[in-house]
PDB file of C-alpha atoms and ligand atoms in Angstrom:
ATOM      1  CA  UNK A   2      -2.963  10.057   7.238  1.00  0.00           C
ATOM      2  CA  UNK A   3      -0.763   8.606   4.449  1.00  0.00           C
ATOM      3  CA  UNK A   4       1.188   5.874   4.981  1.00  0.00           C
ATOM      4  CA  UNK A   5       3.781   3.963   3.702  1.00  0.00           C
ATOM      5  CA  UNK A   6       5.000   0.158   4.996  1.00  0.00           C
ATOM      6  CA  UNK A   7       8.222  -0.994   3.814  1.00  0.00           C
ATOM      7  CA  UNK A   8       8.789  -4.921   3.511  1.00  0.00           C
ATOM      8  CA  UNK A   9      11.718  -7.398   3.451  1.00  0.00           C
ATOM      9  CA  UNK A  10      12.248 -10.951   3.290  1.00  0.00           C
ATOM     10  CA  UNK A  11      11.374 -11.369   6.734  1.00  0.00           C
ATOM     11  CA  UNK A  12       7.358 -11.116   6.701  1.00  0.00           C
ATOM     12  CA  UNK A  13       7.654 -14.127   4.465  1.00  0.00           C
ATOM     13  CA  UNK A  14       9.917 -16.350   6.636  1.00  0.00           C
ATOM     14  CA  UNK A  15       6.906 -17.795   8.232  1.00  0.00           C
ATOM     15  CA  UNK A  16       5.530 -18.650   5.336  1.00  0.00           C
ATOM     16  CA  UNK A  17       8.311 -20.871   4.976  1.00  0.00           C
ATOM     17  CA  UNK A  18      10.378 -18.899   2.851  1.00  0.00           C
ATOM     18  CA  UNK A  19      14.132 -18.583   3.413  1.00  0.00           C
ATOM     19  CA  UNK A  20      15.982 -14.666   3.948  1.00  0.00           C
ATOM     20  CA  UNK A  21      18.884 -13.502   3.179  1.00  0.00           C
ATOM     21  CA  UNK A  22      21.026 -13.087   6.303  1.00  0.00           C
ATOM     22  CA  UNK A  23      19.924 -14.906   8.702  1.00  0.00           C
ATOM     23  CA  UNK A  24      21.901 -17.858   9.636  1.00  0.00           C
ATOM     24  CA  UNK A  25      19.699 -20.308   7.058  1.00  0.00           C
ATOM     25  CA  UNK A  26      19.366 -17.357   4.757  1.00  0.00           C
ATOM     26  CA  UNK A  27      20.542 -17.502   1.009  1.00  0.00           C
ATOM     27  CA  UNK A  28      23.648 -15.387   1.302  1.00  0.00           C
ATOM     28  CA  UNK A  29      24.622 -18.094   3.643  1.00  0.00           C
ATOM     29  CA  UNK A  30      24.709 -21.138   0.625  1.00  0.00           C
ATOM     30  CA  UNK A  31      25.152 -18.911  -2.804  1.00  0.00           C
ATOM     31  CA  UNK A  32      27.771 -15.677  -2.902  1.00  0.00           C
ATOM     32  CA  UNK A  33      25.851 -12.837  -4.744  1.00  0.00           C
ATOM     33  CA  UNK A  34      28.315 -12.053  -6.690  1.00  0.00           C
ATOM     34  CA  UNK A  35      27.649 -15.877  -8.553  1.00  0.00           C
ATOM     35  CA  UNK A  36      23.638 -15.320  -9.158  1.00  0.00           C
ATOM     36  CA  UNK A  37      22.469 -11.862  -8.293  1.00  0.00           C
ATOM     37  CA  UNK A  38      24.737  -9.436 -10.499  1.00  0.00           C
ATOM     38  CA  UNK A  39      24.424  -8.765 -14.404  1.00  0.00           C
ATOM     39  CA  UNK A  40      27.984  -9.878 -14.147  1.00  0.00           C
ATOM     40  CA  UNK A  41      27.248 -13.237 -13.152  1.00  0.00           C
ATOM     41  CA  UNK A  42      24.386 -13.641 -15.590  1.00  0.00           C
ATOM     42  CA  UNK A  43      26.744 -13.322 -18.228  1.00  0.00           C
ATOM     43  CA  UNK A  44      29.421 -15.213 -16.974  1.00  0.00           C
ATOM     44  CA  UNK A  45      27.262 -18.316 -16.009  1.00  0.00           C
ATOM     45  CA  UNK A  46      23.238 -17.910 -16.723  1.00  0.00           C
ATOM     46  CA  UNK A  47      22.742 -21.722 -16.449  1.00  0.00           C
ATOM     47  CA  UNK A  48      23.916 -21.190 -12.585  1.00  0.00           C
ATOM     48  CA  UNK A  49      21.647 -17.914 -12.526  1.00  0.00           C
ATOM     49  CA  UNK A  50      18.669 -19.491 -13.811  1.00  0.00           C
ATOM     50  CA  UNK A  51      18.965 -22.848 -11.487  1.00  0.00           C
ATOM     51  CA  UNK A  52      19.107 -20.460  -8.476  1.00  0.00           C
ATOM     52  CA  UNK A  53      15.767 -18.140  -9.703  1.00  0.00           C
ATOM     53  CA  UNK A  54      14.005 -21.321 -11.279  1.00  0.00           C
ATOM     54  CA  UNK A  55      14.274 -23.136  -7.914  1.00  0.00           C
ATOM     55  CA  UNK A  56      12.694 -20.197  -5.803  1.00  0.00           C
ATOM     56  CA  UNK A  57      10.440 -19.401  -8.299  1.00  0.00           C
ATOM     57  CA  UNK A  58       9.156 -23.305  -8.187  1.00  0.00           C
ATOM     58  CA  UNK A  59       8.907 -22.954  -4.579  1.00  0.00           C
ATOM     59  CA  UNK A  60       6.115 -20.336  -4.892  1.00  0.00           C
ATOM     60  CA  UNK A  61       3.055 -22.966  -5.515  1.00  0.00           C
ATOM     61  CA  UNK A  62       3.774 -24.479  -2.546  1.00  0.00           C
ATOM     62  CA  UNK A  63       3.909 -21.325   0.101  1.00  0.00           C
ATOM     63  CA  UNK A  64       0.947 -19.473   1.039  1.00  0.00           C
ATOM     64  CA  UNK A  65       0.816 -15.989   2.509  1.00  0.00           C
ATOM     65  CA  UNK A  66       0.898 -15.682   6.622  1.00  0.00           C
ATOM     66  CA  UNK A  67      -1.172 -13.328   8.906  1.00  0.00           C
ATOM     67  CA  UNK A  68       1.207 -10.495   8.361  1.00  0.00           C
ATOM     68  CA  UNK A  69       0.517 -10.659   4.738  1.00  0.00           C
ATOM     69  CA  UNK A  70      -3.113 -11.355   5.097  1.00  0.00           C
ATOM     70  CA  UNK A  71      -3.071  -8.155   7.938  1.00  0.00           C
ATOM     71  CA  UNK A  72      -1.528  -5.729   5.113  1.00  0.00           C
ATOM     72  CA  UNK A  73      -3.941  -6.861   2.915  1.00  0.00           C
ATOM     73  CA  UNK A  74      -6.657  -5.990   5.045  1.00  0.00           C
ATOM     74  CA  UNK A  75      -4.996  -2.586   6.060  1.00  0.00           C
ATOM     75  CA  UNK A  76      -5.160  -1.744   2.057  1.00  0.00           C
ATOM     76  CA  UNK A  77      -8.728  -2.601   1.690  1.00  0.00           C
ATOM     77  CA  UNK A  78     -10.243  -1.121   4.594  1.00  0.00           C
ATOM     78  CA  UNK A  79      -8.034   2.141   4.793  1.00  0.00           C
ATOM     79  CA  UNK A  80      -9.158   5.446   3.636  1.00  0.00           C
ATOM     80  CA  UNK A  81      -6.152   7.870   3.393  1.00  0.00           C
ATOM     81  CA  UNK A  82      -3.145   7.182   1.250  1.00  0.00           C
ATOM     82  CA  UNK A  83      -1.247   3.657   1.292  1.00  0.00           C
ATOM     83  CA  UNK A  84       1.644   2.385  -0.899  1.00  0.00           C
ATOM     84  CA  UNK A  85       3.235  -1.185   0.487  1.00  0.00           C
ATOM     85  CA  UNK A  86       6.568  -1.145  -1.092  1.00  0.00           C
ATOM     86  CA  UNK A  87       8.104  -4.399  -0.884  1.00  0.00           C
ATOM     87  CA  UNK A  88      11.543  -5.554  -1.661  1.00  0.00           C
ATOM     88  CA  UNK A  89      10.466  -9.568  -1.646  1.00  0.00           C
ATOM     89  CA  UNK A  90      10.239 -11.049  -5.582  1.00  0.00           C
ATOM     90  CA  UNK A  91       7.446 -13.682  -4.021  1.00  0.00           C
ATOM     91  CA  UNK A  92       4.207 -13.205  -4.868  1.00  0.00           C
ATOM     92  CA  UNK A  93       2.373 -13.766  -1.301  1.00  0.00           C
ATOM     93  CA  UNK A  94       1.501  -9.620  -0.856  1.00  0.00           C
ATOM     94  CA  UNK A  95      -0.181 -10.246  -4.304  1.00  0.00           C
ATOM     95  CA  UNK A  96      -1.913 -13.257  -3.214  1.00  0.00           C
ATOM     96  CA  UNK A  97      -2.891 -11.936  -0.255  1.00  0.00           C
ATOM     97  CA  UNK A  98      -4.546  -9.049  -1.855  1.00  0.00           C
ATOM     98  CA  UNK A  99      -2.643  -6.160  -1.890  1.00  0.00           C
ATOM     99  CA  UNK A 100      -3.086  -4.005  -3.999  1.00  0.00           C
ATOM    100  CA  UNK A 101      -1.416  -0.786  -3.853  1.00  0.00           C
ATOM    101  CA  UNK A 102       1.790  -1.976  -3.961  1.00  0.00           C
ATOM    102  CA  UNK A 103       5.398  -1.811  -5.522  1.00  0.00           C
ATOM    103  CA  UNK A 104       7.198  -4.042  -6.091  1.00  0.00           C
ATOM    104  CA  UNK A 105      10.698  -2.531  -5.773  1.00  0.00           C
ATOM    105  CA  UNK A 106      13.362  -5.917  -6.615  1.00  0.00           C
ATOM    106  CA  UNK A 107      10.704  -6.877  -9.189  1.00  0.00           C
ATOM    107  CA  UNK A 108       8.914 -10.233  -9.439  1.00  0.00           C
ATOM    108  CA  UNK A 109      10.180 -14.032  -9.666  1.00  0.00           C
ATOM    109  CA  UNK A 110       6.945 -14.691 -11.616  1.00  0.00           C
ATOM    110  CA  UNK A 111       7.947 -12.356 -14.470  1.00  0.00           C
ATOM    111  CA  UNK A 112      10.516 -12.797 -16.822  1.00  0.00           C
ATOM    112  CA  UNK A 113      12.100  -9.803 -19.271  1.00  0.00           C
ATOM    113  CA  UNK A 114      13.738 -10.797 -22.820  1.00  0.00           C
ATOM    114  CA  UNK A 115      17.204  -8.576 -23.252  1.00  0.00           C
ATOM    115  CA  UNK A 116      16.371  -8.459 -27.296  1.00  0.00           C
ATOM    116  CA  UNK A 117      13.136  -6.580 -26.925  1.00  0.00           C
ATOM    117  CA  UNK A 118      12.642  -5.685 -23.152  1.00  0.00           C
ATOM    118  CA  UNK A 119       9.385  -7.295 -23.213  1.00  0.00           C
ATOM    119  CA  UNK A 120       8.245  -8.494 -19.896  1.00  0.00           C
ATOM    120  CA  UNK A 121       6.076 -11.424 -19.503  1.00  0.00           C
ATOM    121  CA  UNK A 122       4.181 -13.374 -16.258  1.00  0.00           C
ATOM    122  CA  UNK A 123       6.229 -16.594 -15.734  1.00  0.00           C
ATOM    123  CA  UNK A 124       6.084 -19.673 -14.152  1.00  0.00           C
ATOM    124  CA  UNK A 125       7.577 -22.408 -15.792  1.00  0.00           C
ATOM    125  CA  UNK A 126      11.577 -21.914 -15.537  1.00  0.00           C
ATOM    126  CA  UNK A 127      13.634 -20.413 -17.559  1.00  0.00           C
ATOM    127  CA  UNK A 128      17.019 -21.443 -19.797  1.00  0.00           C
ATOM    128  CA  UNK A 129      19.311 -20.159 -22.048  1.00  0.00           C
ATOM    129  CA  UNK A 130      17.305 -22.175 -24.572  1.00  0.00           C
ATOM    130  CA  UNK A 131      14.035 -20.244 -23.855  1.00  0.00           C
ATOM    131  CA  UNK A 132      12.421 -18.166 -26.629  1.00  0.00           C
ATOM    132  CA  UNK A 133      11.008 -14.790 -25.806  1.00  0.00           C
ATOM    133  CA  UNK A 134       7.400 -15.517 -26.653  1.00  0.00           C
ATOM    134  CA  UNK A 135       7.112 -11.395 -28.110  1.00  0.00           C
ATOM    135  CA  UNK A 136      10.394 -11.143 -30.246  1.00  0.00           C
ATOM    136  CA  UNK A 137      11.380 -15.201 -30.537  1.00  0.00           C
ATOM    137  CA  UNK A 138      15.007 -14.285 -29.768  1.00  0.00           C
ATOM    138  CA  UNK A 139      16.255 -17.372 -28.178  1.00  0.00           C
ATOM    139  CA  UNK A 140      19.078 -16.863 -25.187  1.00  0.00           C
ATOM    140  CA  UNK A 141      17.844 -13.538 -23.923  1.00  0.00           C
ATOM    141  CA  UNK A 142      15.342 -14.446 -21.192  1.00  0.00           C
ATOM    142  CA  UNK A 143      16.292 -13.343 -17.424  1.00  0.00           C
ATOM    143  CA  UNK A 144      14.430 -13.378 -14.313  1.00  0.00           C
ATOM    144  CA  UNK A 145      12.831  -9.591 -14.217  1.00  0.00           C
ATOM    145  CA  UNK A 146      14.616  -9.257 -10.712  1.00  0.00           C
ATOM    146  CA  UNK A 147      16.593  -6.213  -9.685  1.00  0.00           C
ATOM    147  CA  UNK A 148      20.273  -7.681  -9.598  1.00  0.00           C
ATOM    148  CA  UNK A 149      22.705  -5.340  -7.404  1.00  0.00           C
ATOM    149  CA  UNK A 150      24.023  -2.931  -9.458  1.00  0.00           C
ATOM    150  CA  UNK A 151      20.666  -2.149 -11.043  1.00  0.00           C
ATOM    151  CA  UNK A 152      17.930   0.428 -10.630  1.00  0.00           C
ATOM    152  CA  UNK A 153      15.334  -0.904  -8.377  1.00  0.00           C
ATOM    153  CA  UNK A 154      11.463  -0.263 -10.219  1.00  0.00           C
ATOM    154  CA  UNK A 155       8.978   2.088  -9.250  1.00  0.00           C
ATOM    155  CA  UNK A 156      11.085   4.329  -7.630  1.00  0.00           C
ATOM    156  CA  UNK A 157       9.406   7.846  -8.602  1.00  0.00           C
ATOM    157  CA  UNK A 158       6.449   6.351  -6.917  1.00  0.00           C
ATOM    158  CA  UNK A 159       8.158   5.150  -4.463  1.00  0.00           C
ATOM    159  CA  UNK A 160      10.006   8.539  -3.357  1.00  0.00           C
ATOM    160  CA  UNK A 161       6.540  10.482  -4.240  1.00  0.00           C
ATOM    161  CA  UNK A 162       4.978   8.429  -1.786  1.00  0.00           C
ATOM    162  CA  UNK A 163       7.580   9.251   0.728  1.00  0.00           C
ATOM    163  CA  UNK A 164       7.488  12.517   0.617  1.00  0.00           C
ATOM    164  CA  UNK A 165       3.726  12.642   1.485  1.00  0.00           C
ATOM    165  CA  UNK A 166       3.776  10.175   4.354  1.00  0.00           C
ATOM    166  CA  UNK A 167       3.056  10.921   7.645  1.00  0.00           C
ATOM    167  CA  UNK A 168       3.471   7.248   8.693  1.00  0.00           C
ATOM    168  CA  UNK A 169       6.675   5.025   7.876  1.00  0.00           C
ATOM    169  CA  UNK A 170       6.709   1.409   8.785  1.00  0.00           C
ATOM    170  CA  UNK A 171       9.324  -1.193   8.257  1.00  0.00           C
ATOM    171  CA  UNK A 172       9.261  -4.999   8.360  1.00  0.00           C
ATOM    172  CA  UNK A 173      10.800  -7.760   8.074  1.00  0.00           C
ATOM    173  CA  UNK A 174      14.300  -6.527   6.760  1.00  0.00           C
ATOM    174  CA  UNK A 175      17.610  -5.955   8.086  1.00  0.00           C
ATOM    175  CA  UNK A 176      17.868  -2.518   7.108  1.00  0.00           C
ATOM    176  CA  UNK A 177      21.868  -3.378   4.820  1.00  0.00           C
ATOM    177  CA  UNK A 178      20.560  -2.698   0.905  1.00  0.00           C
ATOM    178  CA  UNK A 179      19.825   1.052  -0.286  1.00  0.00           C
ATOM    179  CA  UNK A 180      17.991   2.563  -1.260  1.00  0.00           C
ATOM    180  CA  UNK A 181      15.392   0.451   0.767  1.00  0.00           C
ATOM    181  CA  UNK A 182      17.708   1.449   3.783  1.00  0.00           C
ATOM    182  CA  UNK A 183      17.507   5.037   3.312  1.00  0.00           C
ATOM    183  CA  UNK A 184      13.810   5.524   3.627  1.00  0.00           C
ATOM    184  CA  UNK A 185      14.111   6.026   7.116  1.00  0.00           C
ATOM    185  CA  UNK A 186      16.610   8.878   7.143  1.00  0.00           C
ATOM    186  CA  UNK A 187      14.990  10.241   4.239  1.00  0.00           C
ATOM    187  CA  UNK A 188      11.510  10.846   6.276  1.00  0.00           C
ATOM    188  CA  UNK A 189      12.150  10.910  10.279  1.00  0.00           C
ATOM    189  CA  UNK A 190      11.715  13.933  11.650  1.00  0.00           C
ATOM    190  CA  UNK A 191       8.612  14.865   9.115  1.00  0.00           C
ATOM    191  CA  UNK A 192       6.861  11.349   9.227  1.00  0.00           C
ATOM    192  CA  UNK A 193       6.709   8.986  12.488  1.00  0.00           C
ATOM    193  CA  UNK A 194       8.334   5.995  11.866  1.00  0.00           C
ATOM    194  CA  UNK A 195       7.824   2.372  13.339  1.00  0.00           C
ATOM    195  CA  UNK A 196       9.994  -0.801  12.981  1.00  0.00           C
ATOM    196  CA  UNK A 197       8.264  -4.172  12.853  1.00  0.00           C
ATOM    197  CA  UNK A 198      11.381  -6.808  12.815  1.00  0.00           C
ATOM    198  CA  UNK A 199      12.576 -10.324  14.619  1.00  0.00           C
ATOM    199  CA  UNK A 200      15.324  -8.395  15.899  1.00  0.00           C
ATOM    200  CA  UNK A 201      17.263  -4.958  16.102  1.00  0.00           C
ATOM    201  CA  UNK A 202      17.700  -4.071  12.169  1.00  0.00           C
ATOM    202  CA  UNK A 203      20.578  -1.937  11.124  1.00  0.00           C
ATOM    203  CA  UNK A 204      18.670   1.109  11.017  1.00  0.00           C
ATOM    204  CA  UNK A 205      16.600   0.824  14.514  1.00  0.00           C
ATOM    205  CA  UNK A 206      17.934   3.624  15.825  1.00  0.00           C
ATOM    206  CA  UNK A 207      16.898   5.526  13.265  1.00  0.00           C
ATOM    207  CA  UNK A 208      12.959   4.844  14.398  1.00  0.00           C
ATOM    208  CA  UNK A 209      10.837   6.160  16.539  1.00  0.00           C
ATOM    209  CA  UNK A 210       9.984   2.961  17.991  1.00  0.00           C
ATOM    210  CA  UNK A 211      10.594  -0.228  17.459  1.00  0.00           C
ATOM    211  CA  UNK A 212       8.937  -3.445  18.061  1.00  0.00           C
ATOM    212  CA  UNK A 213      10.563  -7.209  17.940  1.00  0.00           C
ATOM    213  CA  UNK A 214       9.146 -10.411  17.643  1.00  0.00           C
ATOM    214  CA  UNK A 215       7.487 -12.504  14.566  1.00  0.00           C
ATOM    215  CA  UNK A 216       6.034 -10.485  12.102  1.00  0.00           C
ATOM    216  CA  UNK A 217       2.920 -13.068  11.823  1.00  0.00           C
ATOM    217  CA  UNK A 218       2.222 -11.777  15.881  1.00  0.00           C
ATOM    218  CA  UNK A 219       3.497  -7.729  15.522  1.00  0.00           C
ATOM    219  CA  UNK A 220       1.786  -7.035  12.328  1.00  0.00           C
ATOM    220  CA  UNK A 221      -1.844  -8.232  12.594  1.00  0.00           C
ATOM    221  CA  UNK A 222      -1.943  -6.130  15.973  1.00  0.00           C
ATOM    222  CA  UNK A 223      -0.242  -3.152  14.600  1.00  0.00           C
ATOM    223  CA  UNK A 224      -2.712  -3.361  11.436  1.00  0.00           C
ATOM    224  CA  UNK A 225      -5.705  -3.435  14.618  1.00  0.00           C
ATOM    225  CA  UNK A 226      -4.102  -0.602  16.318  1.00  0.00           C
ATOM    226  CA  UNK A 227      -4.338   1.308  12.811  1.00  0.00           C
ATOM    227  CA  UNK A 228      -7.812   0.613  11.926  1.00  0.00           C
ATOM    228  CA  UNK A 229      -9.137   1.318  15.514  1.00  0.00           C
ATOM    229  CA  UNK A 230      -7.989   4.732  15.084  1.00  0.00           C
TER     230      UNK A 230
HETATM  231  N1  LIG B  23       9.363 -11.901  11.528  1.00  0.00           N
HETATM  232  C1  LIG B  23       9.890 -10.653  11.436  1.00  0.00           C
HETATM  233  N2  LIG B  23      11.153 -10.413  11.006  1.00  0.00           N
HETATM  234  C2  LIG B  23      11.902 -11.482  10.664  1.00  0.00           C
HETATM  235  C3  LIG B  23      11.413 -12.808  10.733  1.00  0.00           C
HETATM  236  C4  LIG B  23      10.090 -12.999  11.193  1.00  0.00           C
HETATM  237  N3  LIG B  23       9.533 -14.221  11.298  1.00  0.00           N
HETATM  238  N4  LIG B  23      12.420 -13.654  10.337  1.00  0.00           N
HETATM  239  C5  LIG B  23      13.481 -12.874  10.022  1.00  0.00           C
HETATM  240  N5  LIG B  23      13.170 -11.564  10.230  1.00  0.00           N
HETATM  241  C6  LIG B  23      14.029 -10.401  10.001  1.00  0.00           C
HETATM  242  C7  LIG B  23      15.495 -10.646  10.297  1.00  0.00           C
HETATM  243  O1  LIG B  23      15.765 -10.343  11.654  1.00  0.00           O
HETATM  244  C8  LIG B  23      16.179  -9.636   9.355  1.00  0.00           C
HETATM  245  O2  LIG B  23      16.332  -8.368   9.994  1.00  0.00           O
HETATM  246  O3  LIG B  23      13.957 -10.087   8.624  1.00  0.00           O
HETATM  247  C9  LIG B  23      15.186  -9.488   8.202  1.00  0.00           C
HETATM  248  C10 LIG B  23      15.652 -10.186   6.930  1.00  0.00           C
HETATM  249  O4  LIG B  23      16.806  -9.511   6.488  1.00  0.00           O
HETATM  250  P1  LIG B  23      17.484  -9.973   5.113  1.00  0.00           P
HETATM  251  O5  LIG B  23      17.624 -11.467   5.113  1.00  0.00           O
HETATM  252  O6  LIG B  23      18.690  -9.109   4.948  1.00  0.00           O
HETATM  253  O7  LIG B  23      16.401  -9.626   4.002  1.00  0.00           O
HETATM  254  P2  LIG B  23      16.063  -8.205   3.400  1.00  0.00           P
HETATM  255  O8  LIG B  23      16.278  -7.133   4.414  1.00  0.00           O
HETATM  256  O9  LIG B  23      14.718  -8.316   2.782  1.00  0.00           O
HETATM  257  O10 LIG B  23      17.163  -8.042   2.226  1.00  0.00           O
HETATM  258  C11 LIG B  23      17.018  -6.897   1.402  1.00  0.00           C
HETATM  259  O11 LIG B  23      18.804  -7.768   0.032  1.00  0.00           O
HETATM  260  O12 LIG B  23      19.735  -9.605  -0.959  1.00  0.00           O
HETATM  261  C12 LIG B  23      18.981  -8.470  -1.204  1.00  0.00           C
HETATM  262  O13 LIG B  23      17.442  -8.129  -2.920  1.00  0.00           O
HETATM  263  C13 LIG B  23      17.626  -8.827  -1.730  1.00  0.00           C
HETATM  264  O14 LIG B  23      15.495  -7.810  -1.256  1.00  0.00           O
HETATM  265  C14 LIG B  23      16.673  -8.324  -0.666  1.00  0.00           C
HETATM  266  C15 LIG B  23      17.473  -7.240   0.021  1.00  0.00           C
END
């Protein structure tokens, strides 16, 4: 059986880091259209990089939770196809050991220079004043995050892993930002599909079933449920 789990902010929310709609969530205290849109980077990248540079410092001091730790399991132990396709820019899937894996927004630990393209692991933060350490144009470094209005990464993996699942499972995310949205539609009917979420999503009808509570509770027993056959 080939499966593929889809995650969203909210598998790391009890790790202690903040979503996106929720009523603490980040949408709540910065617009998107000020720090998560090529627009905005050009218009003010000083505000842009403050707002990645402060979740990317937040990163040493979060560790992965159960559900993390559960998926990792699931991808060691499980014989027939996997991909984890995650929307989240942390780096707790990683460090929980996943490793087939997208990683569909792209990374807050990697940073891309707009001179060359190169793309380099980064943790320090980043400035306008930051040389790219392959080209040494100064002023080009970003955060190598998906902004909206971009092409999410990975996606002919992504959709070639979707059209050979049998299994699609959601978590942690309110179903609002496509394509991540439109798995669903794109496989019901051919694969089962499962939702794994604090509450209804936008897309729960869509699934064939639907579970709600924390994800650190629903997905280590799911993940038992899977590997008991
Ligand atoms: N366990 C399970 N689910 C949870 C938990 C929890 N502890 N806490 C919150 N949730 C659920 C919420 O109910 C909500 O449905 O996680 C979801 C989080 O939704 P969003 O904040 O919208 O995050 P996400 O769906 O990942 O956003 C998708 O939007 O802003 C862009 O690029 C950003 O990747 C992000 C994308």
């Amino acid at each position: 059986m080939n499966i593929v789990i889809l995650t969203g902010a909210g598998i790391s929310q009890e790790s202690g880091i903040a979503t996106f709609r929720d009523a603490d969530g980040l949408w709540n205290k910065m617009r998107v259209e000020d720090v998560a849109t090529p627009e905005a980077f050009a218009r003010d990248p000083a505000l842009v990089h403050g707002f990645y540079n402060a979740r990317r410092a937040q990163l040493p001091s979060v560790m992965p939770n159960a559900a993390h730790l559960a998926l990792a399991d699931l991808d060691a132990r499980w014989q027939g196809g996997l991909l984890l396709v995650t929307q989240n820019v942390d780096d707790l899937h990683a460090r929980a050991g996943s490793r087939r894996m997208v990683a569909m927004h792209g990374a807050l630990r990697r940073a891309r220079c707009q001179a060359c393209d190169a793309v380099q692991d980064w943790d320090a933060d980043l400035s306008t004043a930051t040389p790219c350490p392959a080209c040494g144009a100064v002023g080009g470094m970003r955060p190598h995050i998906v902004w909206f209005g971009e092409m999410p990464m990975g996606m002919d993996q992504i959709e070639t892993a979707l059209a050979a699942c049998d299994l699609f499972v959601s978590i942690g995310t309110s179903g609002n930002v496509y394509p991540a949205a439109g798995f669903v539609a794109g496989v019901r009917g051919r694969a089962r599909t499962l939702e794994l979420n604090l509450e209804r999503s936008a897309g729960t009808r869509l699934f064939d079933e639907a579970r709600h509570g924390p994800a650190t509770s629903l997905v280590p027993a799911w993940v038992a449920e899977v590997l008991a056959g």
